[in-house]
Coordinates of C-alpha atoms in Angstrom, one line a residue:
M1 CA 84.1 -101.9 63.2
L2 CA 81.8 -102.7 59.5
A3 CA 78.8 -102.3 62.2
L4 CA 80.1 -98.9 63.3
V5 CA 80.2 -98.1 59.7
A6 CA 76.5 -98.9 59.3
A7 CA 75.5 -97.1 62.0
C8 CA 76.5 -94.2 60.6
S9 CA 73.8 -91.2 60.5
R10 CA 73.2 -90.6 56.9
G11 CA 73.8 -87.1 55.3
T12 CA 72.1 -83.6 55.7
E13 CA 71.7 -82.0 52.1
V14 CA 72.9 -78.4 52.6
R15 CA 71.8 -76.5 48.8
E16 CA 74.0 -73.6 49.0
T17 CA 74.0 -72.3 45.3
P18 CA 71.1 -73.3 42.6
G19 CA 71.0 -74.2 39.4
A20 CA 74.0 -76.2 38.4
E21 CA 76.0 -76.7 41.5
P22 CA 75.7 -80.3 42.7
T23 CA 73.5 -80.7 46.3
R24 CA 76.0 -80.4 49.1
V25 CA 75.6 -83.9 51.6
L26 CA 77.2 -84.3 55.1
V27 CA 78.5 -87.8 56.4
P28 CA 78.2 -88.2 59.2
A29 CA 74.9 -85.3 59.3
E30 CA 75.8 -84.4 62.7
L31 CA 78.8 -82.6 61.4
Q32 CA 76.9 -79.7 60.9
D33 CA 77.0 -79.5 64.9
T34 CA 79.9 -77.9 66.2
A35 CA 78.5 -77.4 69.7
W36 CA 80.7 -80.0 71.1
L37 CA 83.8 -78.2 69.9
D38 CA 83.1 -75.0 71.8
A39 CA 82.1 -76.7 74.6
Q40 CA 85.9 -78.6 74.7
R41 CA 87.4 -75.9 74.2
E42 CA 85.7 -73.9 77.1
R43 CA 86.8 -77.2 79.0
Q44 CA 90.2 -77.0 78.1
R45 CA 90.5 -73.6 78.6
E46 CA 89.7 -74.0 82.6
T47 CA 92.3 -76.5 82.9
T48 CA 94.9 -73.5 82.5
S49 CA 95.6 -73.3 85.9
R50 CA 97.4 -76.5 86.1
F51 CA 100.0 -75.3 83.4
T52 CA 103.5 -74.8 84.9
V53 CA 105.2 -74.5 81.4
F54 CA 104.4 -71.5 79.1
H55 CA 101.1 -72.0 77.2
D56 CA 100.5 -68.6 76.1
F57 CA 100.8 -68.8 72.5
Q58 CA 99.2 -69.5 69.0
F59 CA 99.8 -71.8 65.4
A60 CA 97.5 -70.5 62.5
D61 CA 97.7 -72.2 59.1
R62 CA 99.9 -70.3 57.0
V63 CA 99.3 -72.9 54.0
A64 CA 98.1 -70.1 51.8
E65 CA 100.9 -67.9 52.5
S66 CA 103.7 -71.2 52.0
G67 CA 102.8 -71.4 48.2
I68 CA 102.5 -75.1 49.3
T69 CA 99.1 -76.4 46.6
F70 CA 99.8 -79.7 47.1
T71 CA 96.3 -82.1 47.8
H72 CA 96.4 -85.6 49.1
R73 CA 93.8 -87.9 46.7
I74 CA 92.4 -90.9 47.9
V75 CA 91.3 -94.2 46.2
S76 CA 87.6 -95.1 45.8
D77 CA 87.8 -97.1 48.7
A78 CA 88.5 -95.0 51.3
G79 CA 85.9 -93.0 49.8
K80 CA 82.8 -93.6 47.3
T81 CA 83.3 -98.1 47.5
Y82 CA 84.5 -97.1 51.5
K83 CA 85.4 -99.7 53.0
A84 CA 86.7 -101.4 56.3
V85 CA 90.5 -101.3 54.6
H86 CA 94.0 -100.2 55.1
Y87 CA 93.7 -97.9 52.2
D88 CA 92.5 -95.2 55.1
H89 CA 96.1 -95.7 56.6
G90 CA 98.8 -93.1 55.8
N91 CA 100.1 -90.7 54.4
G92 CA 103.2 -89.8 54.3
I93 CA 105.5 -86.6 55.1
A94 CA 109.2 -86.2 55.1
V95 CA 111.6 -83.8 55.3
A96 CA 115.3 -83.4 54.6
D97 CA 117.9 -80.0 52.8
V98 CA 117.6 -82.1 49.3
D99 CA 119.5 -79.9 47.8
G100 CA 122.1 -78.6 49.9
D101 CA 121.0 -75.1 50.2
G102 CA 120.9 -75.1 54.3
L103 CA 116.8 -74.9 54.1
H104 CA 114.7 -78.1 54.9
D105 CA 112.1 -79.4 52.5
V106 CA 109.2 -81.4 52.0
Y107 CA 108.2 -84.3 50.7
F108 CA 104.0 -85.1 50.8
V109 CA 102.6 -88.5 49.6
S110 CA 99.2 -89.4 48.1
Q111 CA 97.6 -92.7 47.3
V112 CA 97.0 -90.8 43.7
G113 CA 98.0 -88.6 41.4
G114 CA 101.6 -88.3 42.4
N115 CA 103.6 -87.2 45.2
G116 CA 105.2 -83.9 45.9
L117 CA 108.7 -82.2 46.5
W118 CA 108.5 -78.7 48.2
R119 CA 111.6 -76.5 48.1
N120 CA 111.8 -74.2 51.0
L121 CA 112.7 -70.7 50.0
G122 CA 113.2 -69.5 53.6
G123 CA 110.4 -67.4 55.5
G124 CA 107.9 -69.9 55.3
K125 CA 107.6 -69.9 51.4
F126 CA 107.6 -72.9 49.0
E127 CA 108.1 -73.9 45.8
D128 CA 107.4 -76.7 44.1
I129 CA 110.3 -78.8 42.2
T130 CA 108.7 -82.1 41.9
A131 CA 109.2 -82.3 38.1
S132 CA 112.7 -81.4 37.9
A133 CA 113.8 -83.8 40.9
G134 CA 111.5 -86.3 39.8
V135 CA 110.2 -88.3 42.2
A136 CA 106.4 -87.6 41.5
V137 CA 105.7 -91.6 41.3
A138 CA 102.5 -90.5 39.9
D139 CA 101.8 -94.0 38.2
R140 CA 101.1 -95.8 41.9
I141 CA 99.4 -95.9 45.3
G142 CA 101.6 -94.2 47.8
V143 CA 102.0 -95.0 51.1
T144 CA 104.8 -93.0 52.9
A145 CA 108.5 -92.1 52.6
S146 CA 112.0 -92.0 54.1
F147 CA 115.4 -89.5 53.5
A148 CA 118.3 -91.5 54.6
D149 CA 122.1 -91.1 53.1
I150 CA 122.1 -94.4 51.7
D151 CA 125.3 -94.1 50.0
N152 CA 126.9 -91.7 52.8
D153 CA 127.5 -89.2 49.9
N154 CA 126.5 -86.2 52.0
D155 CA 122.9 -85.3 50.6
P156 CA 119.5 -87.2 51.7
D157 CA 118.2 -90.4 49.1
L158 CA 114.4 -91.3 49.3
Y159 CA 112.8 -93.6 49.0
V160 CA 109.2 -94.7 48.6
T161 CA 106.6 -96.9 49.7
T162 CA 103.4 -97.8 47.5
V163 CA 100.6 -100.9 47.6
R164 CA 101.7 -103.5 45.2
G165 CA 103.2 -101.1 43.0
G166 CA 106.6 -101.6 44.0
N167 CA 109.3 -99.5 46.2
V168 CA 111.4 -96.6 44.8
L169 CA 114.6 -96.0 46.0
F170 CA 115.9 -92.7 44.2
E171 CA 119.5 -91.7 44.6
N172 CA 120.1 -87.9 45.3
D173 CA 122.8 -86.4 42.8
G174 CA 123.5 -83.6 45.7
R175 CA 121.5 -81.2 44.2
G176 CA 118.0 -82.4 44.7
R177 CA 117.6 -84.3 41.6
F178 CA 116.5 -88.4 42.0
R179 CA 117.5 -91.3 40.1
D180 CA 115.6 -94.5 40.2
I181 CA 117.9 -96.7 41.4
S182 CA 115.0 -99.1 42.4
R183 CA 116.1 -102.5 41.2
E184 CA 119.2 -102.7 41.1
S185 CA 119.4 -101.6 44.9
G186 CA 117.3 -105.2 45.7
V187 CA 114.6 -102.6 47.4
D188 CA 111.9 -103.0 44.6
Y189 CA 109.3 -104.9 47.1
V190 CA 106.3 -105.6 45.5
G191 CA 103.7 -105.7 48.3
H192 CA 101.4 -104.2 51.3
S193 CA 104.2 -102.1 52.1
S194 CA 103.9 -99.5 55.4
G195 CA 106.5 -97.6 57.3
A196 CA 110.3 -97.6 56.8
I197 CA 112.7 -97.3 59.1
F198 CA 116.6 -97.0 58.5
F199 CA 119.0 -97.9 61.0
D200 CA 122.6 -98.8 61.2
Y201 CA 121.7 -102.6 62.9
D202 CA 125.4 -103.9 63.1
R203 CA 127.4 -100.8 63.4
D204 CA 129.7 -101.0 60.1
G205 CA 128.5 -97.4 59.0
R206 CA 126.2 -98.1 56.6
L207 CA 122.4 -97.7 57.1
D208 CA 120.5 -100.4 56.8
L209 CA 116.3 -100.4 56.0
F210 CA 113.6 -102.3 58.1
L211 CA 110.7 -102.0 56.0
V212 CA 107.2 -103.0 57.3
N213 CA 104.6 -104.7 55.6
V214 CA 101.1 -104.4 56.7
G215 CA 99.2 -108.1 55.5
R216 CA 97.3 -109.0 52.2
Y217 CA 94.1 -106.6 52.3
T218 CA 93.7 -106.1 48.8
T219 CA 92.0 -108.8 45.9
E220 CA 92.8 -109.3 42.2
Q221 CA 90.4 -106.9 41.3
T222 CA 91.2 -103.7 40.2
A223 CA 89.6 -100.4 39.8
G224 CA 89.9 -96.1 39.4
D225 CA 89.2 -93.4 37.7
G226 CA 92.4 -92.0 35.8
Y227 CA 94.3 -94.2 38.5
T228 CA 94.0 -98.1 39.3
F229 CA 94.6 -100.0 42.4
Y230 CA 93.7 -103.1 43.3
V231 CA 90.1 -103.0 45.1
G232 CA 90.6 -104.1 49.2
M233 CA 89.0 -107.1 50.5
S234 CA 85.3 -107.0 52.3
D235 CA 87.0 -108.2 55.8
G236 CA 90.1 -106.4 55.6
F237 CA 90.0 -105.2 58.8
T238 CA 90.0 -109.2 60.2
G239 CA 92.4 -110.0 58.2
H240 CA 94.8 -110.4 60.4
L241 CA 92.7 -114.0 61.5
H242 CA 94.1 -115.5 58.3
A243 CA 97.3 -116.2 58.0
D244 CA 97.9 -116.8 54.7
R245 CA 97.3 -113.6 54.4
A246 CA 100.4 -112.1 56.6
E247 CA 103.4 -110.6 54.9
A248 CA 106.5 -110.8 56.6
S249 CA 108.4 -107.2 57.2
I250 CA 112.1 -107.7 55.8
L251 CA 115.6 -106.4 57.0
F252 CA 117.9 -105.2 54.3
H253 CA 121.5 -105.3 54.8
N254 CA 123.5 -102.3 53.4
E255 CA 126.1 -104.0 51.6
G256 CA 127.7 -100.4 50.3
G257 CA 127.5 -99.8 46.6
N258 CA 124.0 -99.1 46.7
R259 CA 122.8 -101.9 47.3
F260 CA 120.9 -104.6 49.9
V261 CA 120.1 -107.9 50.9
D262 CA 117.2 -109.4 52.2
V263 CA 118.9 -110.9 55.9
S264 CA 115.5 -111.5 57.6
D265 CA 115.8 -115.6 58.5
E266 CA 119.9 -114.9 58.3
V267 CA 119.3 -112.7 61.7
G268 CA 116.6 -114.3 62.9
L269 CA 113.9 -111.3 62.2
R270 CA 110.6 -112.3 60.4
D271 CA 107.7 -110.8 61.6
M272 CA 104.7 -111.3 60.7
S273 CA 102.5 -108.9 62.4
W274 CA 100.0 -107.0 60.5
S275 CA 102.1 -104.0 61.2
G276 CA 102.5 -100.1 59.9
D277 CA 105.3 -99.0 61.8
A278 CA 108.5 -99.4 64.1
T279 CA 111.5 -97.7 66.2
P280 CA 114.9 -98.6 66.7
I281 CA 115.6 -98.6 70.6
D282 CA 118.3 -99.0 72.5
V283 CA 116.1 -101.2 75.4
N284 CA 119.0 -103.4 77.3
G285 CA 121.5 -99.9 77.0
D286 CA 124.4 -102.0 75.4
G287 CA 125.2 -99.7 72.5
W288 CA 123.2 -101.6 70.2
L289 CA 120.0 -100.7 68.3
D290 CA 117.0 -102.7 69.1
L291 CA 113.8 -102.6 67.2
F292 CA 110.7 -102.1 68.8
V293 CA 107.9 -103.2 66.3
L294 CA 104.2 -102.4 65.9
N295 CA 101.5 -104.5 65.4
M296 CA 98.0 -103.1 64.6
Q297 CA 96.0 -105.8 65.5
G298 CA 97.6 -107.9 68.5
N299 CA 101.0 -108.0 70.0
N300 CA 103.7 -105.4 69.5
E301 CA 106.8 -107.2 68.9
Y302 CA 110.2 -106.7 70.6
Y303 CA 113.7 -108.0 69.1
E304 CA 117.3 -107.2 71.1
N305 CA 120.0 -106.9 68.4
D306 CA 122.8 -109.5 69.6
R307 CA 125.8 -107.3 69.0
G308 CA 124.9 -106.9 64.6
R309 CA 124.8 -110.9 64.9
R310 CA 121.2 -111.9 65.1
F311 CA 118.0 -110.9 66.2
V312 CA 116.5 -112.1 69.6
R313 CA 112.5 -111.8 70.0
K314 CA 112.3 -110.8 73.9
S315 CA 108.4 -109.1 73.3
R316 CA 106.9 -109.8 76.9
D317 CA 109.9 -110.5 78.6
V318 CA 110.2 -106.5 78.7
F319 CA 107.0 -105.2 77.5
P320 CA 104.4 -107.7 79.1
R321 CA 101.3 -106.0 77.9
T322 CA 101.1 -102.9 74.9
S323 CA 98.7 -101.9 72.8
W324 CA 96.2 -103.9 70.5
G325 CA 95.8 -101.4 67.7
A326 CA 99.0 -99.9 67.6
M327 CA 100.0 -97.0 64.8
S328 CA 102.8 -94.6 65.6
I329 CA 105.7 -94.7 68.0
K330 CA 108.4 -92.2 69.1
A331 CA 111.3 -92.9 71.5
F332 CA 111.9 -89.7 73.8
D333 CA 113.1 -88.7 76.9
F334 CA 110.2 -87.2 78.7
N335 CA 111.2 -86.3 81.9
N336 CA 114.7 -85.2 81.5
D337 CA 116.1 -88.4 83.2
G338 CA 118.8 -88.9 80.4
R339 CA 116.5 -92.4 79.5
L340 CA 114.6 -92.9 76.1
D341 CA 110.6 -93.8 77.3
L342 CA 107.8 -94.7 74.4
Y343 CA 104.9 -93.3 73.1
V344 CA 102.7 -95.4 71.1
T345 CA 99.4 -94.7 70.2
D346 CA 96.5 -97.0 69.2
M347 CA 94.0 -96.3 66.5
H348 CA 92.1 -99.8 66.3
S349 CA 91.3 -100.3 70.1
D350 CA 89.1 -96.7 69.4
M351 CA 87.3 -98.2 66.9
S352 CA 85.5 -100.8 68.5
E353 CA 82.9 -98.2 70.2
T354 CA 82.0 -94.6 69.4
V355 CA 82.3 -92.5 71.9
P356 CA 81.2 -89.1 73.1
P357 CA 84.3 -86.3 73.3
E358 CA 84.3 -86.2 77.2
R359 CA 85.6 -89.8 76.6
E360 CA 87.7 -89.6 74.2
T361 CA 91.0 -89.2 76.8
L362 CA 89.4 -92.2 78.5
K363 CA 91.4 -95.7 77.1
S364 CA 88.5 -97.7 75.0
R365 CA 86.2 -100.0 76.5
M366 CA 87.2 -103.0 73.9
M367 CA 83.3 -104.0 72.0
F368 CA 85.0 -106.4 69.7
P369 CA 84.4 -110.0 70.5
A370 CA 87.0 -112.0 72.0
S371 CA 87.2 -113.9 68.6
M372 CA 89.1 -111.0 67.4
V373 CA 91.4 -109.6 69.5
G374 CA 92.1 -112.3 72.0
D375 CA 91.5 -112.5 76.1
G376 CA 93.2 -109.1 76.5
T377 CA 95.9 -110.7 79.0
T378 CA 98.5 -109.0 77.0
S379 CA 96.7 -106.2 75.3
I380 CA 96.5 -102.6 76.2
W381 CA 93.2 -101.1 74.8
G382 CA 94.6 -97.4 74.0
N383 CA 97.8 -95.7 73.6
S384 CA 101.0 -96.8 76.1
F385 CA 103.7 -94.7 77.2
F386 CA 106.7 -97.1 78.5
L387 CA 108.8 -95.2 81.3
N388 CA 112.5 -95.8 80.9
E389 CA 113.7 -97.0 84.4
G390 CA 116.8 -98.7 83.6
P391 CA 118.1 -101.5 81.2
N392 CA 115.2 -103.9 80.2
R393 CA 113.0 -102.2 82.6
F394 CA 110.2 -99.8 81.1
R395 CA 107.0 -98.7 83.4
E396 CA 103.6 -98.6 81.5
M397 CA 102.1 -95.3 82.6
S398 CA 99.7 -93.7 79.8
D399 CA 97.0 -93.0 82.1
E400 CA 99.0 -91.8 84.7
I401 CA 100.5 -88.8 82.8
G402 CA 97.5 -88.1 80.4
A403 CA 98.7 -90.3 77.1
E404 CA 95.7 -91.1 75.9
N405 CA 93.6 -89.7 73.1
Y406 CA 90.9 -90.6 70.2
W407 CA 91.7 -92.2 66.9
P408 CA 95.0 -91.7 67.1
W409 CA 97.3 -91.7 63.6
G410 CA 100.7 -89.7 63.7
L411 CA 103.0 -89.1 66.8
S412 CA 105.3 -86.3 66.4
V413 CA 107.4 -84.6 69.3
G414 CA 109.0 -81.5 69.8
D415 CA 109.8 -78.8 71.8
L416 CA 106.7 -76.6 70.8
N417 CA 107.4 -74.2 73.9
A418 CA 111.0 -74.2 74.0
D419 CA 111.4 -75.0 77.8
G420 CA 113.3 -78.0 77.4
F421 CA 111.1 -81.0 77.5
E422 CA 109.5 -82.7 74.5
D423 CA 106.0 -82.2 73.5
V424 CA 103.7 -84.1 71.1
F425 CA 101.7 -83.4 68.3
I426 CA 99.5 -86.5 67.5
A427 CA 97.8 -86.3 63.7
S428 CA 94.1 -87.9 64.0
G429 CA 90.6 -88.4 62.7
M430 CA 88.4 -91.0 60.7
N431 CA 87.1 -88.7 58.2
Y432 CA 84.0 -90.5 55.9
P433 CA 81.7 -91.6 56.9
F434 CA 83.2 -91.1 60.6
R435 CA 82.5 -87.7 63.0
Y436 CA 84.9 -85.0 63.2
G437 CA 87.9 -86.3 65.4
I438 CA 90.0 -83.6 66.8
N439 CA 94.1 -83.6 66.4
S440 CA 96.0 -83.8 69.9
V441 CA 98.4 -81.3 71.3
K442 CA 99.9 -82.7 74.4
L443 CA 102.2 -80.0 76.2
N444 CA 104.8 -81.4 78.4
N445 CA 104.0 -79.8 82.1
R446 CA 108.1 -80.4 83.4
G447 CA 108.2 -84.0 83.1
E448 CA 104.8 -84.5 85.2
R449 CA 102.4 -85.3 82.9
F450 CA 101.2 -84.2 79.5
L451 CA 98.2 -81.3 79.3
D452 CA 96.0 -81.1 76.2
A453 CA 96.2 -77.8 74.6
E454 CA 95.6 -78.6 71.2
F455 CA 92.7 -75.7 71.3
I456 CA 94.3 -73.5 74.2
L457 CA 97.5 -73.0 71.3
G458 CA 94.9 -72.7 68.0
V459 CA 95.4 -75.6 66.4
E460 CA 91.8 -76.8 66.8
P461 CA 89.0 -76.1 65.7
R462 CA 90.6 -75.5 62.0
A463 CA 90.3 -72.6 60.7
D464 CA 88.7 -73.5 57.3
G465 CA 86.5 -75.6 58.8
L466 CA 86.0 -79.2 59.8
T467 CA 84.7 -81.2 56.6
T468 CA 85.5 -80.9 52.8
P469 CA 84.9 -82.5 49.8
W470 CA 85.3 -86.1 49.5
F471 CA 82.8 -87.6 46.2
E472 CA 80.5 -87.0 44.0
L473 CA 77.4 -89.4 43.0
D474 CA 74.6 -89.1 40.4
A475 CA 71.8 -89.9 42.2
S476 CA 69.9 -90.2 39.2
G477 CA 71.5 -92.1 37.2
A478 CA 74.7 -94.8 37.9
D479 CA 75.0 -93.8 41.7
K480 CA 71.3 -94.3 42.7
D481 CA 71.8 -97.2 44.8
H482 CA 74.6 -95.5 46.7
P483 CA 73.4 -95.2 50.7
D484 CA 74.6 -91.5 50.3
A485 CA 72.4 -90.8 47.3
K486 CA 68.6 -91.9 49.2
G487 CA 65.9 -88.7 48.8
Q488 CA 68.3 -87.3 46.4
T489 CA 68.3 -86.8 42.5
G490 CA 70.9 -85.3 40.2
R491 CA 74.7 -84.6 41.1
V492 CA 75.5 -84.8 44.8
A493 CA 78.6 -83.8 46.4
V494 CA 79.1 -86.1 49.6
W495 CA 81.5 -83.3 52.3
A496 CA 83.2 -85.4 55.0
A497 CA 85.3 -84.4 58.2
R498 CA 88.6 -83.6 57.8
G499 CA 91.5 -85.4 59.3
S500 CA 95.2 -85.3 59.5
R501 CA 97.2 -88.3 59.5
S502 CA 100.9 -87.7 59.9
A503 CA 103.0 -85.2 60.4
V504 CA 106.3 -83.3 60.7
I505 CA 108.3 -80.7 63.4
F506 CA 110.3 -78.2 62.6
D507 CA 111.5 -74.7 61.9
I508 CA 110.2 -73.6 58.6
D509 CA 110.4 -70.0 58.9
G510 CA 113.8 -69.3 60.9
D511 CA 112.4 -67.7 63.5
G512 CA 114.3 -69.5 66.2
D513 CA 110.8 -71.9 67.4
V514 CA 109.2 -75.2 65.6
D515 CA 106.1 -75.2 63.2
I516 CA 103.8 -78.0 62.9
V517 CA 103.4 -79.1 58.9
T518 CA 100.7 -82.1 58.2
N519 CA 99.8 -84.6 55.4
E520 CA 95.8 -84.4 55.6
F521 CA 93.6 -87.0 54.3
N522 CA 92.3 -86.4 50.6
A523 CA 92.9 -82.5 51.4
R524 CA 95.4 -80.2 51.5
P525 CA 97.7 -79.8 54.0
M526 CA 98.4 -77.6 57.4
V527 CA 100.9 -75.5 57.8
L528 CA 100.1 -74.6 61.3
V529 CA 103.2 -71.3 62.0
S530 CA 104.2 -70.7 65.9
N531 CA 104.2 -67.2 66.7
L532 CA 106.3 -68.6 70.3
S533 CA 109.1 -66.5 69.2
E534 CA 106.9 -63.4 68.9
R535 CA 105.6 -64.2 73.0
R536 CA 108.9 -64.7 74.9
P537 CA 112.5 -64.8 74.2
V538 CA 113.0 -68.4 72.3
R539 CA 116.2 -69.9 73.2
Y540 CA 117.4 -73.0 71.5
L541 CA 120.5 -74.9 69.6
H542 CA 120.5 -76.9 66.4
V543 CA 122.8 -79.8 66.8
K544 CA 123.3 -81.1 63.1
L545 CA 125.9 -84.4 62.9
T546 CA 128.0 -85.7 60.4
G547 CA 129.6 -89.2 60.9
A548 CA 132.5 -90.8 60.0
A549 CA 133.1 -94.0 61.3
S550 CA 129.0 -94.3 62.0
N551 CA 126.9 -93.5 59.0
R552 CA 127.0 -90.0 57.0
S553 CA 124.2 -88.6 59.1
G554 CA 125.0 -89.8 62.6
L555 CA 121.0 -91.8 62.9
G556 CA 121.5 -93.5 66.1
A557 CA 123.3 -91.5 67.7
I558 CA 122.6 -89.9 71.0
V559 CA 122.8 -86.2 71.8
R560 CA 123.2 -84.9 75.3
V561 CA 123.0 -80.8 75.5
R562 CA 123.7 -79.1 79.2
A563 CA 122.2 -75.7 79.8
N564 CA 122.3 -73.9 82.9
G565 CA 122.6 -76.8 84.9
T566 CA 120.5 -79.4 83.3
T567 CA 121.4 -81.8 80.4
Y568 CA 118.5 -82.3 77.5
T569 CA 118.9 -86.3 75.6
K570 CA 117.6 -86.7 72.1
A571 CA 117.9 -89.6 70.1
H572 CA 118.9 -88.4 66.4
D573 CA 116.8 -91.5 64.7
G574 CA 115.1 -89.5 62.2
K575 CA 111.8 -91.2 63.2
S576 CA 109.8 -87.7 62.8
G577 CA 106.4 -88.7 62.5
Y578 CA 104.1 -91.8 61.6
L579 CA 105.6 -93.8 58.6
S580 CA 108.1 -91.2 57.6
Q581 CA 111.9 -90.6 58.5
S582 CA 113.3 -87.2 58.0
L583 CA 116.8 -85.9 57.9
Y584 CA 117.7 -82.5 59.7
P585 CA 119.1 -80.8 62.9
L586 CA 118.1 -82.0 66.0
Y587 CA 116.7 -78.9 67.7
F588 CA 116.8 -78.3 71.9
G589 CA 114.8 -75.7 73.8
L590 CA 116.8 -74.4 76.1
G591 CA 114.1 -72.8 78.2
D592 CA 115.7 -69.7 80.1
A593 CA 119.4 -70.9 80.0
E594 CA 121.6 -68.0 78.3
S595 CA 124.6 -70.7 78.0
I596 CA 125.2 -73.9 76.8
E597 CA 128.5 -75.6 79.0
E598 CA 128.4 -79.0 77.0
V599 CA 127.5 -81.0 73.9
E600 CA 127.7 -84.6 74.2
V601 CA 127.5 -87.3 71.5
T602 CA 127.7 -91.0 71.9
W603 CA 127.8 -91.7 67.7
P604 CA 126.3 -94.9 66.1
S605 CA 129.7 -96.7 65.7
G606 CA 130.3 -96.5 70.0
R607 CA 132.5 -93.6 70.2
R608 CA 131.6 -90.8 72.8
Q609 CA 132.7 -87.0 71.6
R610 CA 132.2 -83.9 73.3
V611 CA 132.4 -80.6 72.7
A612 CA 132.9 -77.8 75.6
A613 CA 132.0 -74.3 76.0
P614 CA 131.5 -71.4 74.6
I615 CA 128.5 -73.1 72.4
E616 CA 126.2 -70.0 71.1
V617 CA 122.7 -70.1 71.8
N618 CA 120.2 -69.4 69.0
S619 CA 123.0 -70.8 66.9
L620 CA 123.6 -74.2 65.0
L621 CA 126.2 -76.6 66.2
E622 CA 127.8 -79.2 63.3
I623 CA 129.7 -82.0 65.4
T624 CA 131.9 -84.3 63.0
E625 CA 132.7 -87.5 64.3
R626 CA 136.4 -87.8 65.0

């Protein structure tokens, strides 16, 4: 990766306004050439004859109309003092109804300047309530966030992870105001934290926490202009080769009363992977949630849950080969066979070689030496897709179904065309100092394969351009030796590629179709609003769960909706996107179905519950465990 950074072509000067305005420089210079995007768009449009699913609809970025003015900001090690270090990861976005008004609010995480909580006013409009809610966390370097009802009082609490600033747990008072209970809760861990996964591993009715920690990638030196961060190691990308830099992920058991206890050693779950995320999934079908843990630079790990008493590592037994540079993960039913499959994106394999656009949907040709990545016998150099063929039986078929893309970060899943098959949005791109990378939209072609559709649906190219301001230099003074100041004088504004890191998919405007909200890296978000409901009749069902013996949110439940003779299966796991966990009703697209025969819930407690017809189409069905 360091060689790739050094090889990036430096900026092209673009002067727009003489006088006081700085000289604008694009890094790399090829950002000024967008002809390849036009070619990509035309190639993709020529594939529509293969589509057997509805695709005649569009997304449009309505961030200005939404009222959201949040802008993500980076530490300088992801910009002016760029290093190939894990500061370029993150940042999260999470959704929940924080004030109980029935509308779902959005929490954005930023590295610098504080996070933002935006209250949903209805109709796609939002207002900033960060200050009144008390959840800015402006004094730390943010990574991600998860909503979870930790105390079973029927409102979403909030957990925020940071880089060496101490993680923060907020208790919600039910009206969207939060109290910091980090210290007394026992989850104020200080380290290089990443994703936070809440699930009830022992089925006691309380949500436990698996805190994913990456590994030590920072020095003891601090820097920052108006903020303070720990400077990254110059060899941070090879940190996994140094055993002394490993940082264990932690399983916290929820003891009740807002208290958590580290039980990692007690239950045999001591994972030392350079991990950013994980997901609970019942791999062996015994009713107990197992754990699949990603590794950004090595083998992914699978831990089987032995009835809540311990976890047993069975990684290579069930998953012989996994993505070497795994970044995000989601369990969902790809082909509506009633079994949950696993989709994993791989960013770091893509960093071994810069490839042209026409190779972006192919596996990587691994160019890193074996001393860094191993011999490849247990590795997949790219995304992986594991089709569930029964308990403990998964078949990897990413290439067969078109699951590959380039520079992927956040994987979010939702039924974008409401046809009953789950589609995928993958937040992608590498930003400064790399070329532009496209976000991927993959429409599910009725469980047969994914079809690339980001250009067809208007997600690419971005409406407001491919670049954004990154940092400024004093080319005649303090920054004269900076690589991007070469040949320049005075003030220089460095512009770089835009790129998304994470996203959530939910219906923000209440029109019955689902929309996409992203968290961009060093830029404002996108609010991609769908016009599907204007293009065809949309039939759907929202399902909201309230646990009794299970945790109040019903996280860990499996919901099956039977409509027009077809059964649709979803896991209510909260995994809404890269690094983040959300609490909102499950959305079932129903295709052309005009009636619903039955809804069945398998609760985390093991109870099964059926709701029989009549069940109204295009409604919210609320189910309380009994």
